[in-house]
Tab-separated table of C-alpha atoms and ligand atoms in Angstrom:
chain	number	residue	atom	x	y	z
A	1	MET	CA	-31.766	3.798	17.892
A	2	ARG	CA	-32.204	1.630	15.160
A	3	TRP	CA	-32.027	4.494	12.681
A	4	LEU	CA	-28.708	6.033	14.249
A	5	LEU	CA	-27.144	2.364	13.802
A	6	ARG	CA	-28.429	2.075	10.215
A	7	ILE	CA	-27.040	5.445	9.193
A	8	THR	CA	-23.503	4.594	11.395
A	9	ILE	CA	-23.230	1.384	9.110
A	10	GLY	CA	-24.105	2.955	5.937
A	11	VAL	CA	-21.735	5.892	6.223
A	12	LEU	CA	-18.946	3.138	7.451
A	13	ALA	CA	-19.916	1.259	4.186
A	14	LEU	CA	-19.667	4.138	2.031
A	15	ALA	CA	-16.171	5.010	3.523
A	16	VAL	CA	-15.057	1.565	2.823
A	17	VAL	CA	-16.008	1.713	-0.749
A	18	ALA	CA	-14.488	5.013	-1.387
A	19	LEU	CA	-11.303	3.723	0.158
A	20	ALA	CA	-11.145	0.687	-2.038
A	21	VAL	CA	-11.993	2.795	-5.248
A	22	TYR	CA	-9.229	5.089	-4.055
A	23	LEU	CA	-6.582	2.633	-3.108
A	24	GLY	CA	-7.785	-0.602	-4.940
A	25	PRO	CA	-5.986	0.091	-8.175
A	26	ALA	CA	-2.582	0.798	-6.356
A	27	HIS	CA	-2.730	-2.380	-4.583
A	28	ILE	CA	-3.740	-4.512	-7.568
A	29	GLN	CA	-0.729	-2.940	-9.711
A	30	ILE	CA	1.991	-3.494	-6.829
A	31	ARG	CA	0.976	-7.070	-6.568
A	32	GLY	CA	1.605	-7.604	-10.197
A	33	VAL	CA	5.363	-6.237	-9.897
A	34	GLU	CA	7.548	-9.157	-8.664
A	35	PRO	CA	10.687	-9.022	-11.045
A	36	ALA	CA	13.294	-11.718	-10.578
A	37	LEU	CA	16.256	-11.140	-8.255
A	38	PRO	CA	19.741	-11.790	-9.089
A	39	THR	CA	21.924	-14.251	-7.323
A	40	GLU	CA	24.629	-13.217	-4.899
A	41	GLU	CA	27.162	-14.269	-7.514
A	42	GLU	CA	25.556	-12.131	-9.997
A	43	LEU	CA	25.721	-9.086	-7.838
A	44	ARG	CA	29.491	-10.299	-6.987
A	45	ALA	CA	30.412	-9.802	-10.600
A	46	LEU	CA	30.045	-6.164	-9.743
A	47	GLU	CA	33.320	-6.341	-7.714
A	48	THR	CA	35.144	-7.215	-10.631
A	49	THR	CA	33.978	-5.073	-13.354
A	50	PRO	CA	36.897	-3.075	-14.841
A	51	GLY	CA	36.789	0.740	-14.526
A	52	GLY	CA	34.213	0.411	-11.529
A	53	PRO	CA	33.664	2.804	-8.943
A	54	VAL	CA	36.491	3.987	-6.542
A	55	SER	CA	34.504	5.916	-3.712
A	56	ILE	CA	30.901	5.941	-2.186
A	57	ARG	CA	29.564	8.533	0.426
A	58	ILE	CA	26.226	9.629	2.072
A	59	ALA	CA	25.295	13.294	2.823
A	60	ARG	CA	22.322	13.832	4.977
A	61	SER	CA	19.663	16.535	3.724
A	62	SER	CA	17.245	16.421	6.712
A	63	SER	CA	16.240	14.648	9.798
A	64	GLN	CA	13.165	14.476	11.977
A	65	ARG	CA	13.330	13.195	15.574
A	66	GLY	CA	10.981	10.822	16.816
A	67	PRO	CA	9.917	8.762	19.917
A	68	ASP	CA	11.357	5.286	18.639
A	69	ARG	CA	13.175	6.432	15.164
A	70	ASP	CA	14.661	9.369	13.437
A	71	LEU	CA	13.506	9.868	9.875
A	72	ASN	CA	16.349	10.947	7.763
A	73	HIS	CA	16.675	12.078	3.984
A	74	SER	CA	20.186	11.443	2.119
A	75	VAL	CA	21.560	11.210	-0.822
A	76	VAL	CA	24.517	8.784	-1.770
A	77	VAL	CA	27.099	9.738	-4.164
A	78	ILE	CA	29.296	7.155	-5.782
A	79	GLU	CA	32.550	8.488	-7.822
A	80	TRP	CA	34.177	6.780	-10.811
A	81	PRO	CA	38.053	6.961	-11.738
A	82	ASP	CA	37.500	9.800	-14.249
A	83	GLY	CA	36.064	11.897	-11.632
A	84	ARG	CA	32.271	11.420	-12.782
A	85	ARG	CA	29.653	10.859	-10.255
A	86	PHE	CA	26.225	9.256	-9.546
A	87	MET	CA	23.733	10.267	-7.282
A	88	ILE	CA	21.174	7.969	-5.687
A	89	ASP	CA	18.020	10.000	-4.455
A	90	ALA	CA	17.711	13.523	-4.563
A	91	ALA	CA	15.793	14.146	-1.040
A	92	MET	CA	13.916	17.521	-0.777
A	93	ASP	CA	14.491	21.388	-0.914
A	94	GLN	CA	13.955	23.118	2.515
A	95	PRO	CA	10.189	24.359	1.984
A	96	THR	CA	9.265	20.631	0.817
A	97	SER	CA	11.269	19.245	3.728
A	98	GLU	CA	9.238	21.311	6.146
A	99	GLU	CA	5.755	20.486	4.497
A	100	PHE	CA	6.883	16.648	4.500
A	101	ALA	CA	7.707	16.668	8.318
A	102	LYS	CA	4.360	18.471	9.252
A	103	LEU	CA	2.619	15.629	7.193
A	104	ILE	CA	4.662	12.880	8.992
A	105	ALA	CA	4.190	14.586	12.371
A	106	LYS	CA	0.320	14.161	11.479
A	107	LEU	CA	0.597	10.652	10.687
A	108	SER	CA	2.869	9.738	13.369
A	109	PRO	CA	2.420	11.665	16.615
A	110	GLY	CA	5.414	12.462	18.624
A	111	MET	CA	7.639	13.367	15.610
A	112	GLY	CA	9.530	16.564	16.028
A	113	PRO	CA	10.298	19.332	13.628
A	114	VAL	CA	12.459	18.884	10.967
A	115	ALA	CA	16.326	19.672	11.152
A	116	PHE	CA	17.276	20.760	7.535
A	117	GLU	CA	20.906	20.480	6.427
A	118	GLY	CA	20.881	21.323	2.758
A	119	SER	CA	19.381	20.392	-0.618
A	120	ALA	CA	21.201	17.897	-2.888
A	121	ALA	CA	22.495	20.807	-4.828
A	122	GLU	CA	23.978	22.425	-1.464
A	123	LEU	CA	25.317	19.384	-0.242
A	124	LEU	CA	27.109	18.277	-3.345
A	125	LYS	CA	28.635	22.055	-3.664
A	126	ASP	CA	31.588	21.826	-6.291
A	127	LYS	CA	31.159	18.211	-6.819
A	128	LEU	CA	27.709	19.115	-8.337
A	129	ASP	CA	28.787	19.399	-11.978
A	130	THR	CA	30.635	16.108	-12.019
A	131	VAL	CA	27.116	14.481	-11.184
A	132	ASP	CA	26.492	12.796	-14.720
A	133	GLY	CA	24.066	10.314	-13.377
A	134	VAL	CA	20.892	9.955	-11.198
A	135	GLY	CA	19.035	7.116	-9.695
A	136	PHE	CA	16.021	7.157	-7.721
A	137	THR	CA	15.276	4.040	-5.019
A	138	HIS	CA	11.840	4.994	-5.886
A	139	LEU	CA	9.621	7.944	-7.105
A	140	HIS	CA	8.175	9.229	-3.610
A	141	GLU	CA	8.622	13.273	-3.393
A	142	ASP	CA	10.782	12.769	-0.217
A	143	HIS	CA	13.467	10.822	-2.741
A	144	VAL	CA	12.750	12.903	-5.690
A	145	GLN	CA	11.877	16.841	-5.115
A	146	GLY	CA	15.415	17.817	-4.751
A	147	ILE	CA	15.843	17.276	-8.273
A	148	GLU	CA	14.467	20.831	-8.647
A	149	ALA	CA	17.328	22.668	-6.628
A	150	PHE	CA	19.839	20.161	-8.457
A	151	CYS	CA	18.792	20.957	-11.872
A	152	ALA	CA	18.478	24.684	-11.294
A	153	GLU	CA	22.170	24.627	-10.098
A	154	ARG	CA	23.585	22.098	-12.364
A	155	GLY	CA	21.534	22.820	-15.639
A	156	GLU	CA	21.331	19.904	-18.482
A	157	GLY	CA	23.792	17.436	-18.849
A	158	ALA	CA	23.077	14.658	-16.363
A	159	ARG	CA	20.856	11.433	-17.264
A	160	SER	CA	18.462	9.497	-15.131
A	161	TYR	CA	18.719	5.633	-15.062
A	162	GLN	CA	15.311	3.619	-14.464
A	163	THR	CA	13.993	0.657	-14.671
A	164	LEU	CA	10.836	0.022	-17.103
A	165	TRP	CA	8.930	-0.263	-14.067
A	166	GLN	CA	9.914	2.871	-12.415
A	167	ALA	CA	9.885	4.787	-15.758
A	168	THR	CA	6.133	3.619	-16.541
A	169	GLN	CA	4.063	2.127	-13.416
A	170	HIS	CA	2.734	4.832	-11.294
A	171	ASN	CA	0.319	4.996	-8.591
A	172	LEU	CA	-1.311	7.872	-6.728
A	173	HIS	CA	1.859	8.632	-4.678
A	174	THR	CA	4.293	8.333	-7.597
A	175	VAL	CA	2.727	9.841	-10.231
A	176	ASP	CA	3.656	13.559	-9.407
A	177	SER	CA	7.264	12.605	-9.002
A	178	ALA	CA	7.273	10.994	-12.428
A	179	ARG	CA	5.810	14.067	-13.917
A	180	GLN	CA	8.494	16.154	-12.175
A	181	LEU	CA	11.169	14.106	-13.744
A	182	GLU	CA	9.703	14.366	-17.171
A	183	GLY	CA	10.004	18.059	-17.025
A	184	SER	CA	13.489	17.991	-15.088
A	185	CYS	CA	17.015	18.502	-16.653
A	186	LEU	CA	17.445	14.665	-16.654
A	187	GLU	CA	17.829	13.002	-19.919
A	188	PRO	CA	16.057	9.512	-19.506
A	189	VAL	CA	17.673	6.061	-19.775
A	190	ILE	CA	15.194	3.058	-19.344
A	191	LEU	CA	16.691	-0.341	-18.890
A	192	GLN	CA	14.498	-2.957	-20.078
A	193	GLY	CA	14.552	-6.571	-18.480
A	194	ASP	CA	14.567	-7.795	-14.994
A	195	GLY	CA	17.555	-9.437	-12.610
A	196	LEU	CA	20.900	-7.333	-12.740
A	197	LEU	CA	20.967	-4.638	-14.886
A	198	THR	CA	23.776	-2.319	-16.032
A	199	HIS	CA	24.763	0.554	-18.206
A	200	SER	CA	28.329	1.110	-19.779
A	201	ASP	CA	27.905	4.752	-18.596
A	202	PHE	CA	28.673	3.516	-15.316
A	203	PRO	CA	30.691	0.478	-14.890
A	204	GLY	CA	30.112	-1.630	-11.957
A	205	LEU	CA	26.689	-0.131	-10.915
A	206	GLY	CA	24.117	-2.627	-10.684
A	207	ILE	CA	20.309	-1.545	-10.837
A	208	VAL	CA	17.659	-4.141	-9.881
A	209	GLY	CA	13.910	-3.659	-9.994
A	210	LEU	CA	12.369	-4.693	-6.541
A	211	GLY	CA	8.660	-3.550	-6.231
A	212	GLY	CA	7.035	-4.111	-3.051
A	213	HIS	CA	7.226	-0.552	-1.486
A	214	THR	CA	6.448	1.140	-4.900
A	215	PRO	CA	5.896	-0.376	-8.590
A	216	GLY	CA	9.060	1.220	-9.347
A	217	SER	CA	11.271	0.553	-6.121
A	218	THR	CA	14.742	-0.238	-7.360
A	219	LEU	CA	17.814	-1.500	-5.791
A	220	PHE	CA	21.336	0.545	-6.691
A	221	ALA	CA	24.309	-2.025	-6.169
A	222	VAL	CA	28.014	-0.875	-6.088
A	223	SER	CA	31.315	-2.561	-4.987
A	224	VAL	CA	33.787	-0.240	-3.698
A	225	ASP	CA	37.172	-1.350	-2.033
A	226	GLY	CA	36.033	-4.761	-1.306
A	227	THR	CA	32.697	-3.746	0.095
A	228	LEU	CA	29.408	-4.677	-1.857
A	229	TRP	CA	27.038	-1.566	-1.161
A	230	LEU	CA	23.158	-2.371	-1.581
A	231	MET	CA	20.973	0.937	-1.446
A	232	SER	CA	17.574	-0.782	-0.660
A	233	GLY	CA	15.562	2.374	-0.661
A	234	ASP	CA	12.239	2.065	1.651
A	235	ILE	CA	11.858	-1.536	1.673
A	236	SER	CA	12.391	-0.970	5.336
A	237	ASN	CA	12.413	2.505	6.988
A	238	VAL	CA	14.688	1.191	9.912
A	239	LYS	CA	17.579	-1.218	9.246
A	240	SER	CA	17.128	-3.013	12.384
A	241	MET	CA	13.760	-3.889	11.454
A	242	MET	CA	14.890	-5.205	7.935
A	243	LEU	CA	17.340	-7.522	9.781
A	244	SER	CA	14.621	-8.662	12.560
A	245	ASN	CA	11.933	-8.893	9.461
A	246	THR	CA	9.661	-6.488	11.202
A	247	GLY	CA	7.153	-4.981	8.580
A	248	LYS	CA	5.805	-1.459	8.780
A	249	GLY	CA	2.587	-2.013	10.509
A	250	TRP	CA	-1.065	-2.456	8.737
A	251	LEU	CA	-2.013	1.101	8.483
A	252	TYR	CA	1.181	1.803	6.885
A	253	SER	CA	1.192	-0.845	4.177
A	254	ASN	CA	-2.477	-0.964	3.316
A	255	LEU	CA	-3.683	2.814	3.815
A	256	PHE	CA	-0.801	5.269	3.790
A	257	VAL	CA	1.464	3.464	1.183
A	258	PRO	CA	-0.233	0.611	-0.830
A	259	GLU	CA	2.379	-2.004	-0.559
A	260	ASN	CA	2.929	-5.653	-1.527
A	261	THR	CA	3.682	-6.903	1.811
A	262	ALA	CA	4.575	-10.454	0.606
A	263	ARG	CA	6.983	-8.937	-1.479
A	264	THR	CA	8.423	-6.488	0.986
A	265	GLU	CA	8.872	-9.673	3.452
A	266	MET	CA	10.467	-11.496	0.977
A	267	LEU	CA	12.812	-8.832	0.307
A	268	ARG	CA	13.680	-8.305	3.820
A	269	LEU	CA	14.645	-11.643	4.206
A	270	TRP	CA	16.655	-11.395	1.045
A	271	PHE	CA	18.293	-8.304	1.910
A	272	ALA	CA	18.951	-9.607	5.859
A	273	ALA	CA	20.805	-12.665	4.262
A	274	MET	CA	22.695	-10.672	2.115
A	275	ASP	CA	24.020	-8.026	4.957
A	276	GLU	CA	25.186	-10.894	6.990
A	277	LYS	CA	28.059	-11.512	4.588
A	278	LEU	CA	31.222	-9.667	5.881
A	279	ASP	CA	31.511	-7.896	2.885
A	280	ILE	CA	27.919	-6.992	2.045
A	281	GLU	CA	26.263	-3.883	3.485
A	282	VAL	CA	22.557	-3.126	2.958
A	283	VAL	CA	21.799	0.670	3.226
A	284	VAL	CA	18.380	1.566	4.492
A	285	ALA	CA	17.344	4.995	2.675
A	286	HIS	CA	15.902	6.696	5.867
A	287	ASP	CA	18.403	5.141	8.576
A	288	TYR	CA	21.456	7.800	8.296
A	289	ALA	CA	22.569	6.407	11.755
A	290	ALA	CA	23.003	2.659	10.346
A	291	ALA	CA	24.526	3.641	7.199
A	292	LEU	CA	27.182	5.513	9.092
A	293	ASP	CA	27.575	2.096	11.439
A	294	SER	CA	27.829	-0.135	8.402
A	295	GLY	CA	30.996	2.099	7.342
A	296	LEU	CA	29.459	4.492	4.854
A	297	GLN	CA	31.311	7.887	5.144
A	298	PRO	CA	29.772	11.002	4.960
A	299	LEU	CA	30.566	13.313	1.907
B	1	ZN	ZN1	10.920	7.541	1.787
């Protein structure tokens, strides 16, 4: 029996070493991304920016039922007074949505089949040509892949707006989407620095490097009709878990997606404090129901 024990311990030790080699660099990298956050006052300056946006809408691309939560993939579309629009996240096309849902069902048993409602291009319909700007809360496939259908329909002419972290810091789960963006129709605009970043193309749009979930995780903030909307991406997957400061679990944050959990906790608390204000609403990318509850209108 002793040899069997030795072999078992040996195999386990090898598995741990292999995992450390596979995930270690991503864990070290994400712990080094902790950009300064803006103050509430700095964010509120977006409310008074001249020529700021006039509407914000959400469109659901797909959803997957689960025992304790639904996993939704949506795009947020913001409109400026001159009719130009900015899209946050691109979701996925139908084949990729179905593949992604199968992977999720393997990782979290009990998740049902995907209900597909349309790619970003299909959801935007006649508004597609007015989308001149695109931003990604982070470069995971389920937020980026839909840019393929977007570009196929829209053609050249839109720009992407990224922090330096999102444009340059990639890991095993973001490198493919980063490559896809490089070959896409989007002309890249890279914003340097930390804290609240803005660009004259879209006045009143705030862009903030967050880290935590991925090195390039980014907050997009706009004020529309007296409500300050904070698109927080995947810092939490469920809004109630953000508000109760509940993490995603050890397996998720250490093995599935290498996260900086000290940073995601700090961000949950920061977002929860913001969301407490009557005129500030935090939008959690995968929680469509919570977005509607907070007053975000469907496209
Ligand atoms: Zn996601």
